Coordinates of C-alpha atoms in Angstrom, one line a residue:
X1 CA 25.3 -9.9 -13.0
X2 CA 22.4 -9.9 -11.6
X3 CA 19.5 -12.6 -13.1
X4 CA 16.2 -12.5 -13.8
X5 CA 15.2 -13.9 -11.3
X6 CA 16.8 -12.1 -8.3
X7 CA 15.1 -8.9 -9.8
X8 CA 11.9 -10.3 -10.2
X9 CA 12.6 -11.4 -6.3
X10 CA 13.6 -7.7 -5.3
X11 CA 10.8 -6.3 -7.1
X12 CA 8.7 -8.4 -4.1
X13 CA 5.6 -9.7 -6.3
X14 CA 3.5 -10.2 -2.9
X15 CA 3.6 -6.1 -2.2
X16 CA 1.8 -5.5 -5.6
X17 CA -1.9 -6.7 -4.7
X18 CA -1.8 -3.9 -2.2
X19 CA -0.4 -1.2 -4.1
X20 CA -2.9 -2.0 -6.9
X21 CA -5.8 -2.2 -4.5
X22 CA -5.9 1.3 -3.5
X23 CA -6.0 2.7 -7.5
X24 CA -8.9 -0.3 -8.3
X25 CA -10.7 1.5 -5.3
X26 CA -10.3 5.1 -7.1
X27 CA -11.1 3.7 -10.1
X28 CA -14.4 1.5 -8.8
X29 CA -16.1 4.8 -7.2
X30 CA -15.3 7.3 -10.3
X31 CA -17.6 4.5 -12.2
X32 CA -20.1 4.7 -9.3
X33 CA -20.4 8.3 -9.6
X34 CA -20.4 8.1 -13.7
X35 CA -16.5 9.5 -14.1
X36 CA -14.5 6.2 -15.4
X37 CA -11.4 7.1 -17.7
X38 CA -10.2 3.6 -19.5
X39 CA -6.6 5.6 -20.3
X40 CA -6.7 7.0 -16.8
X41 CA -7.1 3.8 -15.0
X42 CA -4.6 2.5 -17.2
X43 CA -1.8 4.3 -16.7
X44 CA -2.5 4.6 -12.8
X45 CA -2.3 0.8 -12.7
X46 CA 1.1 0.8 -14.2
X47 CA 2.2 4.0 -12.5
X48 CA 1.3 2.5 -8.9
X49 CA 3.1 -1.0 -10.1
X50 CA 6.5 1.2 -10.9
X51 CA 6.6 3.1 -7.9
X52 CA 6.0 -0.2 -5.8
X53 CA 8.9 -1.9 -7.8
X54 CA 11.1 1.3 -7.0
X55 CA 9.6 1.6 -3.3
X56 CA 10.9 -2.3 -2.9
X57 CA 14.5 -1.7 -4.8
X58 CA 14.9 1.0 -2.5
X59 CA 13.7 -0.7 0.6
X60 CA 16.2 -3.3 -0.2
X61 CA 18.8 -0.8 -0.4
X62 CA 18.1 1.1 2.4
X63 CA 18.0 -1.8 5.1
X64 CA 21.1 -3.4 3.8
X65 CA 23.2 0.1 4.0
X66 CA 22.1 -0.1 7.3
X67 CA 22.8 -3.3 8.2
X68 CA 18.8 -4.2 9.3
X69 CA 18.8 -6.7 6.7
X70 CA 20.9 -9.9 8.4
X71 CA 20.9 -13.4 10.0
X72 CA 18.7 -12.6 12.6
X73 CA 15.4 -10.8 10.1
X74 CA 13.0 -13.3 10.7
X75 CA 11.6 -12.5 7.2
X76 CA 13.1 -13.4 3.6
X77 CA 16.2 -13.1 2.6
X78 CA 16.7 -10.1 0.4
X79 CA 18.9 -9.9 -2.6
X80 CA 21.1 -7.1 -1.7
X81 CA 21.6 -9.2 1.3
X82 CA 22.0 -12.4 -0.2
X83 CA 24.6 -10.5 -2.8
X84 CA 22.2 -11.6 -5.5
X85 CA 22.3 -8.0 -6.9
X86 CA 25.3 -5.2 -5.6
X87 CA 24.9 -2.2 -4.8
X88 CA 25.7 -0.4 -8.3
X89 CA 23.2 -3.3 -9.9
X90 CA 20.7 -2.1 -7.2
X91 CA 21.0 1.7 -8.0
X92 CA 20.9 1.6 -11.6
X93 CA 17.5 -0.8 -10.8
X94 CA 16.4 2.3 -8.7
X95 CA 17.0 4.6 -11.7
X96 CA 15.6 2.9 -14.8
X97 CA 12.0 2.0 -12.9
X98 CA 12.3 5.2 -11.0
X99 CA 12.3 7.0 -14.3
X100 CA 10.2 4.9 -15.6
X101 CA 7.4 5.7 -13.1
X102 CA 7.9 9.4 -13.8
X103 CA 7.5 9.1 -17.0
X104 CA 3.7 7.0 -17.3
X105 CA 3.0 9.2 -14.0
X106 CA 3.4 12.3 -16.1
X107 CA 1.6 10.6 -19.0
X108 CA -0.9 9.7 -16.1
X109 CA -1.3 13.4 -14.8
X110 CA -1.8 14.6 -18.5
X111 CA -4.6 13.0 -19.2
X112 CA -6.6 13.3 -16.2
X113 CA -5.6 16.7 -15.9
X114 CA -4.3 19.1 -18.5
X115 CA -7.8 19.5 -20.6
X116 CA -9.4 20.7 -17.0
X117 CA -7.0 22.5 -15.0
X118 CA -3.2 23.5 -15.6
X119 CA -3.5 24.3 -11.5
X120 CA -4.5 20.6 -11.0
X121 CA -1.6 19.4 -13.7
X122 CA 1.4 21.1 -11.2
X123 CA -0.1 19.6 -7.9
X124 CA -0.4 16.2 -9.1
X125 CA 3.1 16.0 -10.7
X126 CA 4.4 17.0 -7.6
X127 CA 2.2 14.7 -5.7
X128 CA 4.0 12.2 -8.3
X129 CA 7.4 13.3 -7.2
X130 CA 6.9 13.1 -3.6
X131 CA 5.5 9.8 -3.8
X132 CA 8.8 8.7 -5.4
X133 CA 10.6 10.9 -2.7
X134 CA 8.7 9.1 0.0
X135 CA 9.2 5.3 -1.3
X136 CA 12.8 6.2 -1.4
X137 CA 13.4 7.8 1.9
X138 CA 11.7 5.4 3.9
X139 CA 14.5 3.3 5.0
X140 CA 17.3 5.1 2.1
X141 CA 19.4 7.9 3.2
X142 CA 20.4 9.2 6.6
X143 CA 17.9 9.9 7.6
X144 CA 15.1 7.8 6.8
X145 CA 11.5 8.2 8.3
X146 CA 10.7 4.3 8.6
X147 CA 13.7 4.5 11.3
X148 CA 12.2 6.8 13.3
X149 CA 8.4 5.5 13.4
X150 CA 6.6 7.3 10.5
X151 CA 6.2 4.4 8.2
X152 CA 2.7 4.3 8.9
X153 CA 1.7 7.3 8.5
X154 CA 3.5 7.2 5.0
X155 CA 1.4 4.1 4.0
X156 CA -1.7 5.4 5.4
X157 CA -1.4 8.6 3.3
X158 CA 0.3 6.9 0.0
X159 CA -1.5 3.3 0.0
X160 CA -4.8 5.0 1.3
X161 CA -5.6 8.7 0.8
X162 CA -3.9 9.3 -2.2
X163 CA -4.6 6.6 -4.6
X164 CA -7.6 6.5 -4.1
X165 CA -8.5 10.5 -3.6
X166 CA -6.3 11.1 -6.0
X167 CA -7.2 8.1 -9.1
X168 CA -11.1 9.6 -8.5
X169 CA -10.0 12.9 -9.2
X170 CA -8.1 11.9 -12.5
X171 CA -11.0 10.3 -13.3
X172 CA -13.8 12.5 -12.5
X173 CA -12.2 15.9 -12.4
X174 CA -13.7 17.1 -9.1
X175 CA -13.2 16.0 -5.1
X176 CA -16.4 13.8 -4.0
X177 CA -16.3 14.1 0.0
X178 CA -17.8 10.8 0.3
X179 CA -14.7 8.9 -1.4
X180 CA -12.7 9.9 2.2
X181 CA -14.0 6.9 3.8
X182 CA -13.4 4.1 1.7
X183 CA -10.0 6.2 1.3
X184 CA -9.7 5.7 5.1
X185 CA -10.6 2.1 4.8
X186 CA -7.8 1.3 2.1
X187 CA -5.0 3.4 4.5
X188 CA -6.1 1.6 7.1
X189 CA -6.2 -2.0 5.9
X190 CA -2.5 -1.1 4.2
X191 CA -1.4 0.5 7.2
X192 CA -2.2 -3.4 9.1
X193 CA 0.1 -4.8 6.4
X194 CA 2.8 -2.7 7.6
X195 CA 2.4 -3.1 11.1
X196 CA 2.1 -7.2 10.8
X197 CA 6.1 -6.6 8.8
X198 CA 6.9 -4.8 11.7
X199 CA 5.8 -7.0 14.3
X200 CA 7.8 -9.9 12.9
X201 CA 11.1 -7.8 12.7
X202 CA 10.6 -6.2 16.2
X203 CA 13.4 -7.8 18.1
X204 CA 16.3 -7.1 15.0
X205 CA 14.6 -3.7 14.0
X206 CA 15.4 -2.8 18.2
X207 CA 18.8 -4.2 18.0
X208 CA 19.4 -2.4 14.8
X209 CA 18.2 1.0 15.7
X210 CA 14.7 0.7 13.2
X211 CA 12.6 2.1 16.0
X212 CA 9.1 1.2 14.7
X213 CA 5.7 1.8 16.2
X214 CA 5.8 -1.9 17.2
X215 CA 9.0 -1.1 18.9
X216 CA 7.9 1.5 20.3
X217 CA 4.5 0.0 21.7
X218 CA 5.5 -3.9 22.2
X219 CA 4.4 -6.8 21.3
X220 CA 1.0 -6.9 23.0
X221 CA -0.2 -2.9 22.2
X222 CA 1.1 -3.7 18.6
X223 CA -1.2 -6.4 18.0
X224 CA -4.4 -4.3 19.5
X225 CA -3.3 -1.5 17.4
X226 CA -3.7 -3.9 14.4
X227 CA -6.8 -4.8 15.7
X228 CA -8.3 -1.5 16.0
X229 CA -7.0 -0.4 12.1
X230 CA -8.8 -3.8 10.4
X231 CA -12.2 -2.5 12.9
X232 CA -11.8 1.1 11.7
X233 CA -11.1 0.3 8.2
X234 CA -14.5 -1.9 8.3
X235 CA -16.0 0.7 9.9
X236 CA -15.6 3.7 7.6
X237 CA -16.8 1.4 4.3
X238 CA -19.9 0.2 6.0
X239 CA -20.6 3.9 6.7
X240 CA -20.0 5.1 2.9
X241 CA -22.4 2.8 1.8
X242 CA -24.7 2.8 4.5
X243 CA -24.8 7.0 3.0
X244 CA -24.3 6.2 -0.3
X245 CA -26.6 2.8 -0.9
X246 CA -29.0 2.6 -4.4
X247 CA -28.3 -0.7 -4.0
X248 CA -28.0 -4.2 -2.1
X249 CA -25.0 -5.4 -4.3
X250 CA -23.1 -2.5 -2.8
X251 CA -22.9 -5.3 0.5
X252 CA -20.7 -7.4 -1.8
X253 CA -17.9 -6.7 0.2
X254 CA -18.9 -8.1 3.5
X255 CA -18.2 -11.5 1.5
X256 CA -14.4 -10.8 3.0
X257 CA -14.9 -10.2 5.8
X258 CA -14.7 -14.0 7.2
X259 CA -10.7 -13.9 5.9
X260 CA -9.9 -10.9 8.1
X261 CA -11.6 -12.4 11.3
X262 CA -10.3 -15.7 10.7
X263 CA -6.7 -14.4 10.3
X264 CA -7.2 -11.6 13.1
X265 CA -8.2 -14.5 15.8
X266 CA -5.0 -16.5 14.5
X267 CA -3.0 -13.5 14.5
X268 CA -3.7 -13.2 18.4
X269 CA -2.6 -16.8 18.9
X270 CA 0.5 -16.2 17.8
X271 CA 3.6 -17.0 19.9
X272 CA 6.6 -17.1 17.6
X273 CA 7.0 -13.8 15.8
X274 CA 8.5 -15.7 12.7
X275 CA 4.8 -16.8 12.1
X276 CA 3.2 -13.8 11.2
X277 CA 5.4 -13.6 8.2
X278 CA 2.3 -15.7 5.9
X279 CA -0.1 -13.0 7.4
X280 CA 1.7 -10.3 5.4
X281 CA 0.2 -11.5 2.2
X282 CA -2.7 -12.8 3.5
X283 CA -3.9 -9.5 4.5
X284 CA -2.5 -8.2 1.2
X285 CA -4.9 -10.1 -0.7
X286 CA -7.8 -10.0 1.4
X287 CA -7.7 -6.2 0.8
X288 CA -7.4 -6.3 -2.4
X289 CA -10.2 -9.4 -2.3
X290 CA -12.1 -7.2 -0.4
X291 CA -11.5 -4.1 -3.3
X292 CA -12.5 -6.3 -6.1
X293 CA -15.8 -7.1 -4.2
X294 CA -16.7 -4.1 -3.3
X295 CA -16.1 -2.5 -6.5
X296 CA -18.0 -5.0 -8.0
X297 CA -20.7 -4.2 -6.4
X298 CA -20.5 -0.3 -7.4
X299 CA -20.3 -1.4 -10.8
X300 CA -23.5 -3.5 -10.4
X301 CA -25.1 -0.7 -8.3
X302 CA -25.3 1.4 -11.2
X303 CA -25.8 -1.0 -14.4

């Protein structure tokens, strides 16, 4: 039987800074704009750490069916592979959070929805369910998209535009055009997370058949891809609050910005692809560093 442990390993505790920093966004500008729901942000906070629990269980799954996950990943050992937790072990795991998630997501959609629009209700429940679909079809199944390239598109749209777009509507009730670009930003800096994973794994994802964008490009394209998503995603904040200023503290955020250049210079150093690995959660918690900040200074923006 599977311990304690080896779940709390498959459940991959360095993903959950990122999936949390997209909702903290959502939840930062509806209190900017006056629309902050305590319950709402709540349950989104538990309803993002679920369905990052189930999108890792899955992930774990996914590559060891297909054989991605073995001697050669330059990355760490996961459980399936290690036999730490089986493959019946590893479905039920899929099933209980899985459900789980549904279940505060629905709680989730109900309160930031029902009382305003029944129209709004449907759309985000599906929204729910396809976000569940998406985590587990991304390297599950035959015919998983993260095989065939569209991982970052996934995480730009489900680490970026919808948590954040999404959380401010549960909040507020409404769409605020603004809220796009620091939406952009967050899919953008999540979207470098995924891209620094696949860098590391390019030479086994090739030899196992996981053709990734970093496959696809090499090693030298990949890395001025990554470049230009951390560049963009500065870009698109500075030019929300450059349009949205009342005041200075909203600049709280450029206090991160030394950890991305610092690591983007090493990052270009690089030689061995093993040692991008720490980069992975560094740039996880710079972003969500970076969140924190520049929520902040929202909040102190309006007080």
């Amino acid at each position: 039987m599977a311990t304690t442990k080896s779940w709390i390993k498959a459940a991959r505790p360095r993903t959950l800074p990122l999936a949390l920093a997209g909702i903290l966004m959502g939840c930062g500008l509806a209190w900017f704009y006056g629309a902050f729901n305590t319950v709402v942000a709540v349950l989104a906070i538990l309803t993002a750490t679920l369905i990052q629990v189930f999108s890792n269980f899955a992930n774990d799954y996914g590559d060891n069916q297909r054989g991605t996950d073995n001697e050669f990943r330059l990355g760490p050992t996961r459980t399936m592979q290690s036999g730490e937790i089986t493959q019946k072990e590893m479905k039920s795991g899929m099933l209980l959070i899985g459900g789980l998630s549904f279940i505060l997501g629905l709680l989730l959609v109900y309160f930031g929805t029902w009382q305003q629009s029944k129209t709004a209700f449907v759309v985000f429940i599906g929204l729910g369910v396809l976000s569940l679909i998406a985590a587990y079809f991304y390297t599950a199944g035959k015919k998983s998209y993260g095989y065939v390239g569209l991982g970052d598109l996934a995480v730009f749209l489900f680490f970026g535009l919808l948590p954040v777009l999404g959380v401010f509507y549960l909040n507020a009730s409404y769409f605020e055009t603004a809220t796009l670009l620091p939406a952009i930003s967050m899919g953008f800096f999540s979207t470098g997370v995924l891209n620094l994973n696949n860098m590391r794994d390019i030479e086994n994802d090739q030899q196992s058949g996981k053709i990734t964008l970093p496959v696809r490009m090499g090693v030298r394209n990949s890395r001025i891809y990554h470049l230009a998503m951390i560049l963009w995603g500065w870009l698109t904040v500075i030019i929300f609050t450059i349009h949205q200023q009342q005041s200075t503290w909203q600049w709280l955020f450029l206090l991160a910005l030394p950890f991305f250049l610092i690591d983007l210079n090493k990052i270009f150093k690089i030689k061995e692809a093993r040692a991008l690995d720490p980069f992975l959660k560094r740039l996880s918690l710079s972003t969500l560093a970076f969140t924190l900040l520049f929520c902040l200074g929202l909040i102190l923006a309006v007080s």
